[in-house]
PDB file of N, CA and C in Angstrom:
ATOM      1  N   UNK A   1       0.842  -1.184   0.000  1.00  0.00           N
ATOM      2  CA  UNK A   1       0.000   0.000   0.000  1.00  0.00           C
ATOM      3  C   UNK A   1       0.884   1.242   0.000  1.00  0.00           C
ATOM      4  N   UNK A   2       0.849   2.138  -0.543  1.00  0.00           N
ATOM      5  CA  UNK A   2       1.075   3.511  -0.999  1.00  0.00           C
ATOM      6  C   UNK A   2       0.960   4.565   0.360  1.00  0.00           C
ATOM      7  N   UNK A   3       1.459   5.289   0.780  1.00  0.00           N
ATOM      8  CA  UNK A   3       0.902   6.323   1.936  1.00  0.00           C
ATOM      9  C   UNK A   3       2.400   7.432   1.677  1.00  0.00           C
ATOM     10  N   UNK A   4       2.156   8.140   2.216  1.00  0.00           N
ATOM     11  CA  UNK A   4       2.803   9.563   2.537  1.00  0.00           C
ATOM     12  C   UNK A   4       2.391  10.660   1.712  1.00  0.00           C
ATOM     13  N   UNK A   5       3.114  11.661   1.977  1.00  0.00           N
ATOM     14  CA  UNK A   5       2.700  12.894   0.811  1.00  0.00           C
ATOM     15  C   UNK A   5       2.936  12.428  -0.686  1.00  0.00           C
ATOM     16  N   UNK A   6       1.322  13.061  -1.295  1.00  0.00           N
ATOM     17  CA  UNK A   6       1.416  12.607  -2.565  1.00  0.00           C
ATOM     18  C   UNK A   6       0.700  11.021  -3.306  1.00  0.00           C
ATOM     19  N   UNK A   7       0.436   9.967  -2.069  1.00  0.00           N
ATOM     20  CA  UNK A   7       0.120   9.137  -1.821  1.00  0.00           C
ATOM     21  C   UNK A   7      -1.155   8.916  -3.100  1.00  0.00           C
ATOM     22  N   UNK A   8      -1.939   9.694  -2.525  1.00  0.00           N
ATOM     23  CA  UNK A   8      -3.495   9.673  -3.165  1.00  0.00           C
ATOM     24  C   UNK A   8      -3.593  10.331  -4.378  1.00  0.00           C
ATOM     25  N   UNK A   9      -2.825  11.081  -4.865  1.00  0.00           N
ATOM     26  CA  UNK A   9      -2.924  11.952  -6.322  1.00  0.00           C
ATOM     27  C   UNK A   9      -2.172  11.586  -7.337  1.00  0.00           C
ATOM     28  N   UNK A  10      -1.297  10.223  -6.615  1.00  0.00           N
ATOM     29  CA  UNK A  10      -0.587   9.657  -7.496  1.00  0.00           C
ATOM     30  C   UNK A  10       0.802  10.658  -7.806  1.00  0.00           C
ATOM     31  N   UNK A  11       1.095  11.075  -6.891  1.00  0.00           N
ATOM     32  CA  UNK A  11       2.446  12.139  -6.732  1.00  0.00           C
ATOM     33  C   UNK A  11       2.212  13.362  -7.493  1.00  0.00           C
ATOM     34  N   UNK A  12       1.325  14.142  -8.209  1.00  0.00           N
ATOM     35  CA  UNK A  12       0.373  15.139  -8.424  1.00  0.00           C
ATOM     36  C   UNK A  12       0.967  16.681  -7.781  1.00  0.00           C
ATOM     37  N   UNK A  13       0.423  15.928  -6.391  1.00  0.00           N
ATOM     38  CA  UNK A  13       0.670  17.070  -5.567  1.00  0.00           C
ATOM     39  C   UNK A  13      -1.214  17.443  -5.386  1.00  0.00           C
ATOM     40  N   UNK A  14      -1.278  18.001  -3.880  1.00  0.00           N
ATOM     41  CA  UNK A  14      -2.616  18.527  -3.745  1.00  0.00           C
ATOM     42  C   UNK A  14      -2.730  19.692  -4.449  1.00  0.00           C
ATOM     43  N   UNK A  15      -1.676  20.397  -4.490  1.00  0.00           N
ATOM     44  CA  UNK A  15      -1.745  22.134  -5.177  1.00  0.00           C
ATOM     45  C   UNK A  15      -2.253  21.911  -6.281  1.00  0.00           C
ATOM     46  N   UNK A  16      -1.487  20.851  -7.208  1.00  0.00           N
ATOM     47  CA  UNK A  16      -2.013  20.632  -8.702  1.00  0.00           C
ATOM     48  C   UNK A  16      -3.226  20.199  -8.772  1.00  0.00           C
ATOM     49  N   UNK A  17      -3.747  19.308  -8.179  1.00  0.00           N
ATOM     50  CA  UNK A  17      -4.747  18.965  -8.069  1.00  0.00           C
ATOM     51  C   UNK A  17      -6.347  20.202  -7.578  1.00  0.00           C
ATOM     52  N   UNK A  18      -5.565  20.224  -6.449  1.00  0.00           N
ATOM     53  CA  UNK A  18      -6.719  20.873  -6.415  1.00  0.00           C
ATOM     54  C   UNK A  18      -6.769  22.485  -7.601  1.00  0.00           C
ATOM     55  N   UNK A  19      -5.812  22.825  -7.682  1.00  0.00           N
ATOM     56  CA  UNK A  19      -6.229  23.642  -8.880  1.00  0.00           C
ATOM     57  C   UNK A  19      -6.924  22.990 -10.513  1.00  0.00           C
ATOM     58  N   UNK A  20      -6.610  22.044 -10.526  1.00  0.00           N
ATOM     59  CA  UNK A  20      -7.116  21.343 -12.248  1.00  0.00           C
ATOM     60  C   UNK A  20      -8.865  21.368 -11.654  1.00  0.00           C
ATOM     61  N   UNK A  21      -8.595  20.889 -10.318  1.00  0.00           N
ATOM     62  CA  UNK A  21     -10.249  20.434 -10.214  1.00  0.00           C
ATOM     63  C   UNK A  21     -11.193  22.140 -10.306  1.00  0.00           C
ATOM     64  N   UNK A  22     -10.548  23.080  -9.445  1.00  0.00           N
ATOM     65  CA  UNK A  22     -11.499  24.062  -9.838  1.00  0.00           C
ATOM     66  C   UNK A  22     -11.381  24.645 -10.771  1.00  0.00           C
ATOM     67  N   UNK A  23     -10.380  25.057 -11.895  1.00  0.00           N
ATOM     68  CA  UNK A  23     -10.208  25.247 -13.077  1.00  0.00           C
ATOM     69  C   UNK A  23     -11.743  24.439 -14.086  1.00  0.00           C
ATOM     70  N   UNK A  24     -11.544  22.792 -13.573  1.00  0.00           N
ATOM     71  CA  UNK A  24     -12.427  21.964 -14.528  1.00  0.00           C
ATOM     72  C   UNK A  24     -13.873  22.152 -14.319  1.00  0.00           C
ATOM     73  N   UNK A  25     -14.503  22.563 -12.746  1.00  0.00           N
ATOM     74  CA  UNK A  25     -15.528  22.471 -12.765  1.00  0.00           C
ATOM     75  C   UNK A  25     -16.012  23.915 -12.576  1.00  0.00           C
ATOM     76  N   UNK A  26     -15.211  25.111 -12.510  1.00  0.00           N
ATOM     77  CA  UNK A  26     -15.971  26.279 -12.895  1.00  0.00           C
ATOM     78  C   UNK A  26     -15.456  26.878 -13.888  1.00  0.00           C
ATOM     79  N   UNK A  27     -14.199  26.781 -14.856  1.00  0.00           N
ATOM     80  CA  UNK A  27     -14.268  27.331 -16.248  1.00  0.00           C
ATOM     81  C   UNK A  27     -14.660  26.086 -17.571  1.00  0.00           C
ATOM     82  N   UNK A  28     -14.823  24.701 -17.171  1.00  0.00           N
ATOM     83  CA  UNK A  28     -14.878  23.566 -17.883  1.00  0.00           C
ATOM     84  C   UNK A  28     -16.163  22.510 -17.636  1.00  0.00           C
ATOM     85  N   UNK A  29     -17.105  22.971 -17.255  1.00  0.00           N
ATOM     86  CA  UNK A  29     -18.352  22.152 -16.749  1.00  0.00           C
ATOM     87  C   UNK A  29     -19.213  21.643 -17.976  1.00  0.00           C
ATOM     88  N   UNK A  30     -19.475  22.149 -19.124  1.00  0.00           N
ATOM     89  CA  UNK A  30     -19.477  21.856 -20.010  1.00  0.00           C
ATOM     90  C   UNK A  30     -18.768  20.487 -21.142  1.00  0.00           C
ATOM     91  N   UNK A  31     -17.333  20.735 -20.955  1.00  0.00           N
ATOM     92  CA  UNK A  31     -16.186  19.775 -21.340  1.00  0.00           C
ATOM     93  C   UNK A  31     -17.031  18.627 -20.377  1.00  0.00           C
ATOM     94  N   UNK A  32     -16.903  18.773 -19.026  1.00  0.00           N
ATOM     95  CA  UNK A  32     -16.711  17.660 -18.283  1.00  0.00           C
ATOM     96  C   UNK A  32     -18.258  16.795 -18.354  1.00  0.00           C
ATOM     97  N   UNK A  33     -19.647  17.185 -18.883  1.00  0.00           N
ATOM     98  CA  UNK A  33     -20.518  16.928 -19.073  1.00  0.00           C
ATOM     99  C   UNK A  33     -19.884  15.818 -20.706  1.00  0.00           C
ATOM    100  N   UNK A  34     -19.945  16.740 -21.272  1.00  0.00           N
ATOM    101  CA  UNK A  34     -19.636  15.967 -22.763  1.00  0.00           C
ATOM    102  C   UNK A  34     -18.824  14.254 -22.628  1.00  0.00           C
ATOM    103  N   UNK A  35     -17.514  14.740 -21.516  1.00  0.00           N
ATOM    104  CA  UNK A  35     -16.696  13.560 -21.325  1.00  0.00           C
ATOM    105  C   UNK A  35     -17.444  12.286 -20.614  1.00  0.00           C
ATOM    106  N   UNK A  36     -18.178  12.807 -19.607  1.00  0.00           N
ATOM    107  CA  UNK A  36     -19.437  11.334 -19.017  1.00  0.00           C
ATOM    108  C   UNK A  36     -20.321  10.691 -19.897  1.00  0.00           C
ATOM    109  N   UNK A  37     -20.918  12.158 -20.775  1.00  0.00           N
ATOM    110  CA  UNK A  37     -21.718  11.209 -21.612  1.00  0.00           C
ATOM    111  C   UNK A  37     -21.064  10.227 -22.577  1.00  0.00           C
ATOM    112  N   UNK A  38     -19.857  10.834 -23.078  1.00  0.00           N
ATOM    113  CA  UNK A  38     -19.530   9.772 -23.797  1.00  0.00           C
ATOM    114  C   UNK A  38     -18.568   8.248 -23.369  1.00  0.00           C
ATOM    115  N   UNK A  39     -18.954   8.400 -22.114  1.00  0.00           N
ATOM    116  CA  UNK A  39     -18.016   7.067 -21.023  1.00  0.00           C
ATOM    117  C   UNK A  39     -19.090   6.454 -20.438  1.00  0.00           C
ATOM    118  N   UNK A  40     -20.568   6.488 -21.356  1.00  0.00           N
ATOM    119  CA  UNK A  40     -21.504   5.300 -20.527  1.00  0.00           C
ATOM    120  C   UNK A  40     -22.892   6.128 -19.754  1.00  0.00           C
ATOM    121  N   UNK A  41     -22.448   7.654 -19.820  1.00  0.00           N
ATOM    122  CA  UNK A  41     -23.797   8.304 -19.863  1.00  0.00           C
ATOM    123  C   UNK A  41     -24.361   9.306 -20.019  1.00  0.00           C
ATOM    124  N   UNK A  42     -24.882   8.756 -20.891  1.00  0.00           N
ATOM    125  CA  UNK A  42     -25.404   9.749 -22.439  1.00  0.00           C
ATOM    126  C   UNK A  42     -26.434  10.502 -21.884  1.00  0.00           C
ATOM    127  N   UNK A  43     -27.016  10.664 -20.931  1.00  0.00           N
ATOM    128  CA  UNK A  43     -28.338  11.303 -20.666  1.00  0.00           C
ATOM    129  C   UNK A  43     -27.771  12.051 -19.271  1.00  0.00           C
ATOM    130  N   UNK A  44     -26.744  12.313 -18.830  1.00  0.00           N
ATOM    131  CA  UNK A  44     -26.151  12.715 -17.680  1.00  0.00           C
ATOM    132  C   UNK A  44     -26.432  13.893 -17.995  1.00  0.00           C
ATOM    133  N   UNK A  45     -27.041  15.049 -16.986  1.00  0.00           N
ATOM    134  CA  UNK A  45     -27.471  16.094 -17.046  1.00  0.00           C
ATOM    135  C   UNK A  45     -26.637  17.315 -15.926  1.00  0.00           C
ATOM    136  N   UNK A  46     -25.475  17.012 -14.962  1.00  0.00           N
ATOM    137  CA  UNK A  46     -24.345  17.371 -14.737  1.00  0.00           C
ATOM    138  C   UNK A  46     -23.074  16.625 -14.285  1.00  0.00           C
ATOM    139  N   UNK A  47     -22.468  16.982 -14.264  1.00  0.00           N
ATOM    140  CA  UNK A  47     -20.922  16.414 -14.088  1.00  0.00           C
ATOM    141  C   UNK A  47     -19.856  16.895 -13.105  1.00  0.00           C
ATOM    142  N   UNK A  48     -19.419  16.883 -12.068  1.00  0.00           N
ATOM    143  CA  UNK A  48     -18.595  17.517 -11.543  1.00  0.00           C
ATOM    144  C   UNK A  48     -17.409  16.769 -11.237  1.00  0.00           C
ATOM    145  N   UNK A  49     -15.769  17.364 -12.175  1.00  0.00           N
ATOM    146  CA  UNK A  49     -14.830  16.579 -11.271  1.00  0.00           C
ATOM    147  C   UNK A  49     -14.527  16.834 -10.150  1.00  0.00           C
ATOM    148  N   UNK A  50     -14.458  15.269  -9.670  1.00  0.00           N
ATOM    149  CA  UNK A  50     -14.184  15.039  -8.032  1.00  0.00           C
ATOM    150  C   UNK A  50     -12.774  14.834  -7.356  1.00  0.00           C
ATOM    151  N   UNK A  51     -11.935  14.124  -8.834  1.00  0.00           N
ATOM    152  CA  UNK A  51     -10.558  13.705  -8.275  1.00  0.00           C
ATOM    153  C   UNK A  51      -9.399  13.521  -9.484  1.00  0.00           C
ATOM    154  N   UNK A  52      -8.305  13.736  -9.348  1.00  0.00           N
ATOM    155  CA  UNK A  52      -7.439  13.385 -10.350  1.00  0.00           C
ATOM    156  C   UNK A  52      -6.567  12.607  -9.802  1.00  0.00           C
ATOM    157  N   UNK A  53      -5.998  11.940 -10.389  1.00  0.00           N
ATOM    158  CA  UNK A  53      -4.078  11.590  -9.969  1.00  0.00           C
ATOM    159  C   UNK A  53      -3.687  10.866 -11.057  1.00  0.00           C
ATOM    160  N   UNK A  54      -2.594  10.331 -10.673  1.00  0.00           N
ATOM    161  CA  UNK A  54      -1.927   9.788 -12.350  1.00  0.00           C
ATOM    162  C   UNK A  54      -2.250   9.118 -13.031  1.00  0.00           C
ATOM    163  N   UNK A  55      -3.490   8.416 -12.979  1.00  0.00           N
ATOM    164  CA  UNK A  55      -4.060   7.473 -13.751  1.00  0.00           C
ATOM    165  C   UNK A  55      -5.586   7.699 -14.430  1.00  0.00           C
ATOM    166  N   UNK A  56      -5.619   9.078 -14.023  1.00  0.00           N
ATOM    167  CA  UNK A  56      -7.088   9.078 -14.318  1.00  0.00           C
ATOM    168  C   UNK A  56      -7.815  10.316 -13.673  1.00  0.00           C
ATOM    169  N   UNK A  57      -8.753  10.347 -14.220  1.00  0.00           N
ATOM    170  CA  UNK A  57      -9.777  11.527 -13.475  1.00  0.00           C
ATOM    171  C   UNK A  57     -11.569  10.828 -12.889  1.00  0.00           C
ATOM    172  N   UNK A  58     -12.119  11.514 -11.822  1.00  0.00           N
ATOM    173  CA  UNK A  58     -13.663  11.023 -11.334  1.00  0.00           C
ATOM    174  C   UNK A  58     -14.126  12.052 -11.544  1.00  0.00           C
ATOM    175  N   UNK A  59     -15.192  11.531 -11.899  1.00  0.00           N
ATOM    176  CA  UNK A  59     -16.686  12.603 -11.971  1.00  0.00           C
ATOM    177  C   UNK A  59     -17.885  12.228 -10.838  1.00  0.00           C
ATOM    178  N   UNK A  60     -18.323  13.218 -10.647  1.00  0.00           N
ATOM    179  CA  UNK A  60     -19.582  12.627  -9.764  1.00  0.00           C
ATOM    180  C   UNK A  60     -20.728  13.073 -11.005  1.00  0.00           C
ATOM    181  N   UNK A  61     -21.444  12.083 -11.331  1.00  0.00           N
ATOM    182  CA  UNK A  61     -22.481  12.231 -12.967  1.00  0.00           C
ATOM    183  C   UNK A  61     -23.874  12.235 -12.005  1.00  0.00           C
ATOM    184  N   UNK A  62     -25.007  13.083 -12.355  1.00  0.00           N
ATOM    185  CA  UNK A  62     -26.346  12.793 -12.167  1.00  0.00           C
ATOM    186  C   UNK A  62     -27.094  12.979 -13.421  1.00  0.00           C
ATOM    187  N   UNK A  63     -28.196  12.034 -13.564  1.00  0.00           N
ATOM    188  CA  UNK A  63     -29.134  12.223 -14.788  1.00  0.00           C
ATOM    189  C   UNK A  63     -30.556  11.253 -14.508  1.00  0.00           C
ATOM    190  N   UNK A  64     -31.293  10.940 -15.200  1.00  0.00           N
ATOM    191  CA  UNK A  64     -32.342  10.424 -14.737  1.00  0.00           C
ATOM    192  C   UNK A  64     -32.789   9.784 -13.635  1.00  0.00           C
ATOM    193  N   UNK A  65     -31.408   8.391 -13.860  1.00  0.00           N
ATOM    194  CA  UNK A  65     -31.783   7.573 -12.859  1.00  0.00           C
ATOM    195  C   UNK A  65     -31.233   7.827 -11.290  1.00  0.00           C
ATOM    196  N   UNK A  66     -30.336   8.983 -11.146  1.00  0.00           N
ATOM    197  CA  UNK A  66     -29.876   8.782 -10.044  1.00  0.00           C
ATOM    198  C   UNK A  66     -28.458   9.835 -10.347  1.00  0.00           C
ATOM    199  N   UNK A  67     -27.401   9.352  -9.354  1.00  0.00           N
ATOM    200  CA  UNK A  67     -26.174   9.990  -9.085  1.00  0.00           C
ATOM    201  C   UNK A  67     -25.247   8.716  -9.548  1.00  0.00           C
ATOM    202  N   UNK A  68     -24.138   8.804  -9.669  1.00  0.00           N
ATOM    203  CA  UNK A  68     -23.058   7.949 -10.044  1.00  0.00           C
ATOM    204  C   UNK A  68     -21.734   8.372 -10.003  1.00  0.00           C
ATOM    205  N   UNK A  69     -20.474   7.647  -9.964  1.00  0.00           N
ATOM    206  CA  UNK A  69     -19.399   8.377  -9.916  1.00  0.00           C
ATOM    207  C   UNK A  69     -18.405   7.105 -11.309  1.00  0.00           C
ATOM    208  N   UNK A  70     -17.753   8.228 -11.949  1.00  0.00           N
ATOM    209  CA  UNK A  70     -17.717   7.615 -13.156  1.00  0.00           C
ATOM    210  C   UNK A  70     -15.661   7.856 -12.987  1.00  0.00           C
ATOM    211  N   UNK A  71     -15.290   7.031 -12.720  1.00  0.00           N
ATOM    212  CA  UNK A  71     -13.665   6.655 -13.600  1.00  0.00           C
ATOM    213  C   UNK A  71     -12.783   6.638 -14.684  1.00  0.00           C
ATOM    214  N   UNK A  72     -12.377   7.500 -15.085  1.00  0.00           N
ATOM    215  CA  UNK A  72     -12.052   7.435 -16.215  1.00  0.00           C
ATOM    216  C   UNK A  72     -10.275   7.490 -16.397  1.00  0.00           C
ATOM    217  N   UNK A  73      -9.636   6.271 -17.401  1.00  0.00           N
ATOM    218  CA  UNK A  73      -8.001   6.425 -17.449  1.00  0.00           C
ATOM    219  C   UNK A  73      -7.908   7.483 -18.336  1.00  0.00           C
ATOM    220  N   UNK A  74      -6.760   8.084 -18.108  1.00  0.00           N
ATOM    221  CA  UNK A  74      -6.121   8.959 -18.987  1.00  0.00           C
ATOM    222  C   UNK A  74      -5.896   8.064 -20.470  1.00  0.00           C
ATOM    223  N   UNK A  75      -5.931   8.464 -21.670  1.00  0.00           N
ATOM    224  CA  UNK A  75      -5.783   8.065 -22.727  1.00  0.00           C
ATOM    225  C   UNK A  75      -4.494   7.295 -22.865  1.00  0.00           C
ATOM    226  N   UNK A  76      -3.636   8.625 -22.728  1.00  0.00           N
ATOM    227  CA  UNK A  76      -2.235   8.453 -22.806  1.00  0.00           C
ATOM    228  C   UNK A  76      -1.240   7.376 -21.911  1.00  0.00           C
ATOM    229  N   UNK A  77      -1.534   6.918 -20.435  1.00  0.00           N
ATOM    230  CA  UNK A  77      -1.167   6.296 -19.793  1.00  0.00           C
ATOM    231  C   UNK A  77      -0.920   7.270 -18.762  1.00  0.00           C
ATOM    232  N   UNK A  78      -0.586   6.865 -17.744  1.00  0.00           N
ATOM    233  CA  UNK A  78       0.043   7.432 -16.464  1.00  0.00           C
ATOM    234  C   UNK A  78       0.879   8.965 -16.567  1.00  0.00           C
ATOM    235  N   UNK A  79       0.217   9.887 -15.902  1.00  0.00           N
ATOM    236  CA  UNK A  79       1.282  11.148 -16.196  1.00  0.00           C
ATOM    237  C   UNK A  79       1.321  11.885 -14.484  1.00  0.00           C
ATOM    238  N   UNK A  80       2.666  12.594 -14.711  1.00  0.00           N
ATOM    239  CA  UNK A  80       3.862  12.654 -13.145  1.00  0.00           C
ATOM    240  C   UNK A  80       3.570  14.531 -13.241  1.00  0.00           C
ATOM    241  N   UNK A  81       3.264  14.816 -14.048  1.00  0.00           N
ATOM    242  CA  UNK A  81       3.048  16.515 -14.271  1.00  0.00           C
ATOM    243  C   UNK A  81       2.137  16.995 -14.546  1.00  0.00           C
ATOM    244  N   UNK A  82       1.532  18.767 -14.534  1.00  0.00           N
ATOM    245  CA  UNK A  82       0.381  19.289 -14.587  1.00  0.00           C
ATOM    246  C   UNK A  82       0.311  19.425 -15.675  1.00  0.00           C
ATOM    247  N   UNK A  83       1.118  19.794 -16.953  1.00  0.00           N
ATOM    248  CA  UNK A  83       1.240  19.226 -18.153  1.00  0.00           C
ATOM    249  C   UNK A  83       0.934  18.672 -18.969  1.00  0.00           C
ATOM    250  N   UNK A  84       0.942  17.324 -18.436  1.00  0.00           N
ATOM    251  CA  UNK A  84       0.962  16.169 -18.673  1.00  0.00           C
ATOM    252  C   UNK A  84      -0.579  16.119 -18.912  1.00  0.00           C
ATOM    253  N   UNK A  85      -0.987  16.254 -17.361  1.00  0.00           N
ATOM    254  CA  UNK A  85      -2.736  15.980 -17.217  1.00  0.00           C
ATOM    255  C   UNK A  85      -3.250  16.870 -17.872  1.00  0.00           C
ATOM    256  N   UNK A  86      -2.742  18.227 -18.253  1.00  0.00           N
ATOM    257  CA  UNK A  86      -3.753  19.206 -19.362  1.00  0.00           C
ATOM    258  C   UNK A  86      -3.948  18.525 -20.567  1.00  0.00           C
ATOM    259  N   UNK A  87      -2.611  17.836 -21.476  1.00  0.00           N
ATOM    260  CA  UNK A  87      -2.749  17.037 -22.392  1.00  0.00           C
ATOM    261  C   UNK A  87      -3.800  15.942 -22.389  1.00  0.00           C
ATOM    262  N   UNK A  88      -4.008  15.058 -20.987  1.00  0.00           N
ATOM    263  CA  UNK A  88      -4.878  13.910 -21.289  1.00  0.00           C
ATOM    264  C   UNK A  88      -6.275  14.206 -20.969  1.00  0.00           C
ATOM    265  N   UNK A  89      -6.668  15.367 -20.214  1.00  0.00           N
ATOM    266  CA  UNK A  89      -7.741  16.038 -20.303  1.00  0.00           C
ATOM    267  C   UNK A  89      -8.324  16.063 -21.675  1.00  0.00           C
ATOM    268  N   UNK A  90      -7.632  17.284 -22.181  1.00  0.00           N
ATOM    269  CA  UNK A  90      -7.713  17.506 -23.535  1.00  0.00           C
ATOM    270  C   UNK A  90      -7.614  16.291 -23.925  1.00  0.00           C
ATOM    271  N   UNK A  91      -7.418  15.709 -24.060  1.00  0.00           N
ATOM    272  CA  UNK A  91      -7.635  14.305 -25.253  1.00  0.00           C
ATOM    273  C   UNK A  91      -8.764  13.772 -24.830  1.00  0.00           C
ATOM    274  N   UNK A  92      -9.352  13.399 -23.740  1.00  0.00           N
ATOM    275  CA  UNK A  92     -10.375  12.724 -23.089  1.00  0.00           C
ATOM    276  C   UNK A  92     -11.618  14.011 -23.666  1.00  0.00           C
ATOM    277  N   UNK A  93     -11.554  15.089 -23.810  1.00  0.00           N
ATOM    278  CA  UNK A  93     -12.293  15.485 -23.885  1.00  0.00           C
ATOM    279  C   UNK A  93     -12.588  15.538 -25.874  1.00  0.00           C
ATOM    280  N   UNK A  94     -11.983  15.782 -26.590  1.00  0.00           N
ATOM    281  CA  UNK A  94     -11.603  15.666 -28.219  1.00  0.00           C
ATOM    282  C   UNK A  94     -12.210  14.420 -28.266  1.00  0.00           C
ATOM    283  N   UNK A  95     -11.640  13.315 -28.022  1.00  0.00           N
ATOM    284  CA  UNK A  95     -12.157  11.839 -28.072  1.00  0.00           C
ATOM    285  C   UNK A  95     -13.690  11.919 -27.778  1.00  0.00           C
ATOM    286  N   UNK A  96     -14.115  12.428 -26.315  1.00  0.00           N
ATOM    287  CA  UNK A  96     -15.738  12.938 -26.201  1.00  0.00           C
ATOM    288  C   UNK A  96     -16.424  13.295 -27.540  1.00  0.00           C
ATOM    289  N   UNK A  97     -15.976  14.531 -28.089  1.00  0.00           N
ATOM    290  CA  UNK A  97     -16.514  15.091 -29.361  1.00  0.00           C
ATOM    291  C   UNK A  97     -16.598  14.336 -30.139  1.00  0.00           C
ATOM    292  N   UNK A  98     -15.297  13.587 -30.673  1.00  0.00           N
ATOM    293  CA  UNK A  98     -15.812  12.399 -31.659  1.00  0.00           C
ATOM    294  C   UNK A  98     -16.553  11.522 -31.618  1.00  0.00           C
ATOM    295  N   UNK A  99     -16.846  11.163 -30.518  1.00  0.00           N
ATOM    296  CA  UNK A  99     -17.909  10.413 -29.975  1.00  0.00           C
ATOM    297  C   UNK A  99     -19.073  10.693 -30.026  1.00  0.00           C
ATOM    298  N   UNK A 100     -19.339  11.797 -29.372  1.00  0.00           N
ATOM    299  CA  UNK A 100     -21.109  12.193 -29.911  1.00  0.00           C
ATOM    300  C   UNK A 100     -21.192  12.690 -31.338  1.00  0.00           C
ATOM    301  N   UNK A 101     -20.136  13.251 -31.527  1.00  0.00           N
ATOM    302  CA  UNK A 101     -20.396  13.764 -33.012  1.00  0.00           C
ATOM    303  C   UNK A 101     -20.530  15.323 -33.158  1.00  0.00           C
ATOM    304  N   UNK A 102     -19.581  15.943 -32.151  1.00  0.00           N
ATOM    305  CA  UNK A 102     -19.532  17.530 -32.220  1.00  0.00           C
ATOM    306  C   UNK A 102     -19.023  18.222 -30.773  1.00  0.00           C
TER     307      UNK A 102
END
């Protein structure tokens, strides 16, 4: 098991983190809607990210049936920088578009 600073964000850092997350869910709420629907739910009516670290990003999704929290890997594989995660954002989100179709 994993523990100390850095532990949970996948060595991130909380600073980074917690800045991507409010960056994503008050200039990017939109993006982050598009990216759920196209990871399994299509009728999700908001989205908020909840978590990042090197492997991935969470959403907390609500839409008809309920609330859900949705997982998603980075495209690219595992990334150690803030960089890094702007890139697989951005891709997770492009990939979205192609997916619904705009």
């Amino acid at each position: 098991m994993t523990s100390g600073p850095g532990a949970s964000d996948g060595g991130l850092g909380e600073e980074v983190v917690d800045a991507v997350l409010a960056h994503m869910n008050d200039d990017h709420a939109e993006d982050s809607l598009r990216i759920v629907r196209a990871h399994g739910y299509p009728a999700a009516t908001s989205a908020e990210m909840t978590s990042v670290d090197a492997h991935g990003g969470t959403w907390h999704v609500v839409d008809a049936t309920g609330e859900a929290s949705l997982r998603v890997a980075w495209p690219g594989g595992p990334v150690t920088e803030r960089a890094q995660l702007r890139r697989e954002v951005v891709a997770l989100h492009e990939a979205a578009r192609a997916a619904l179709g705009g």
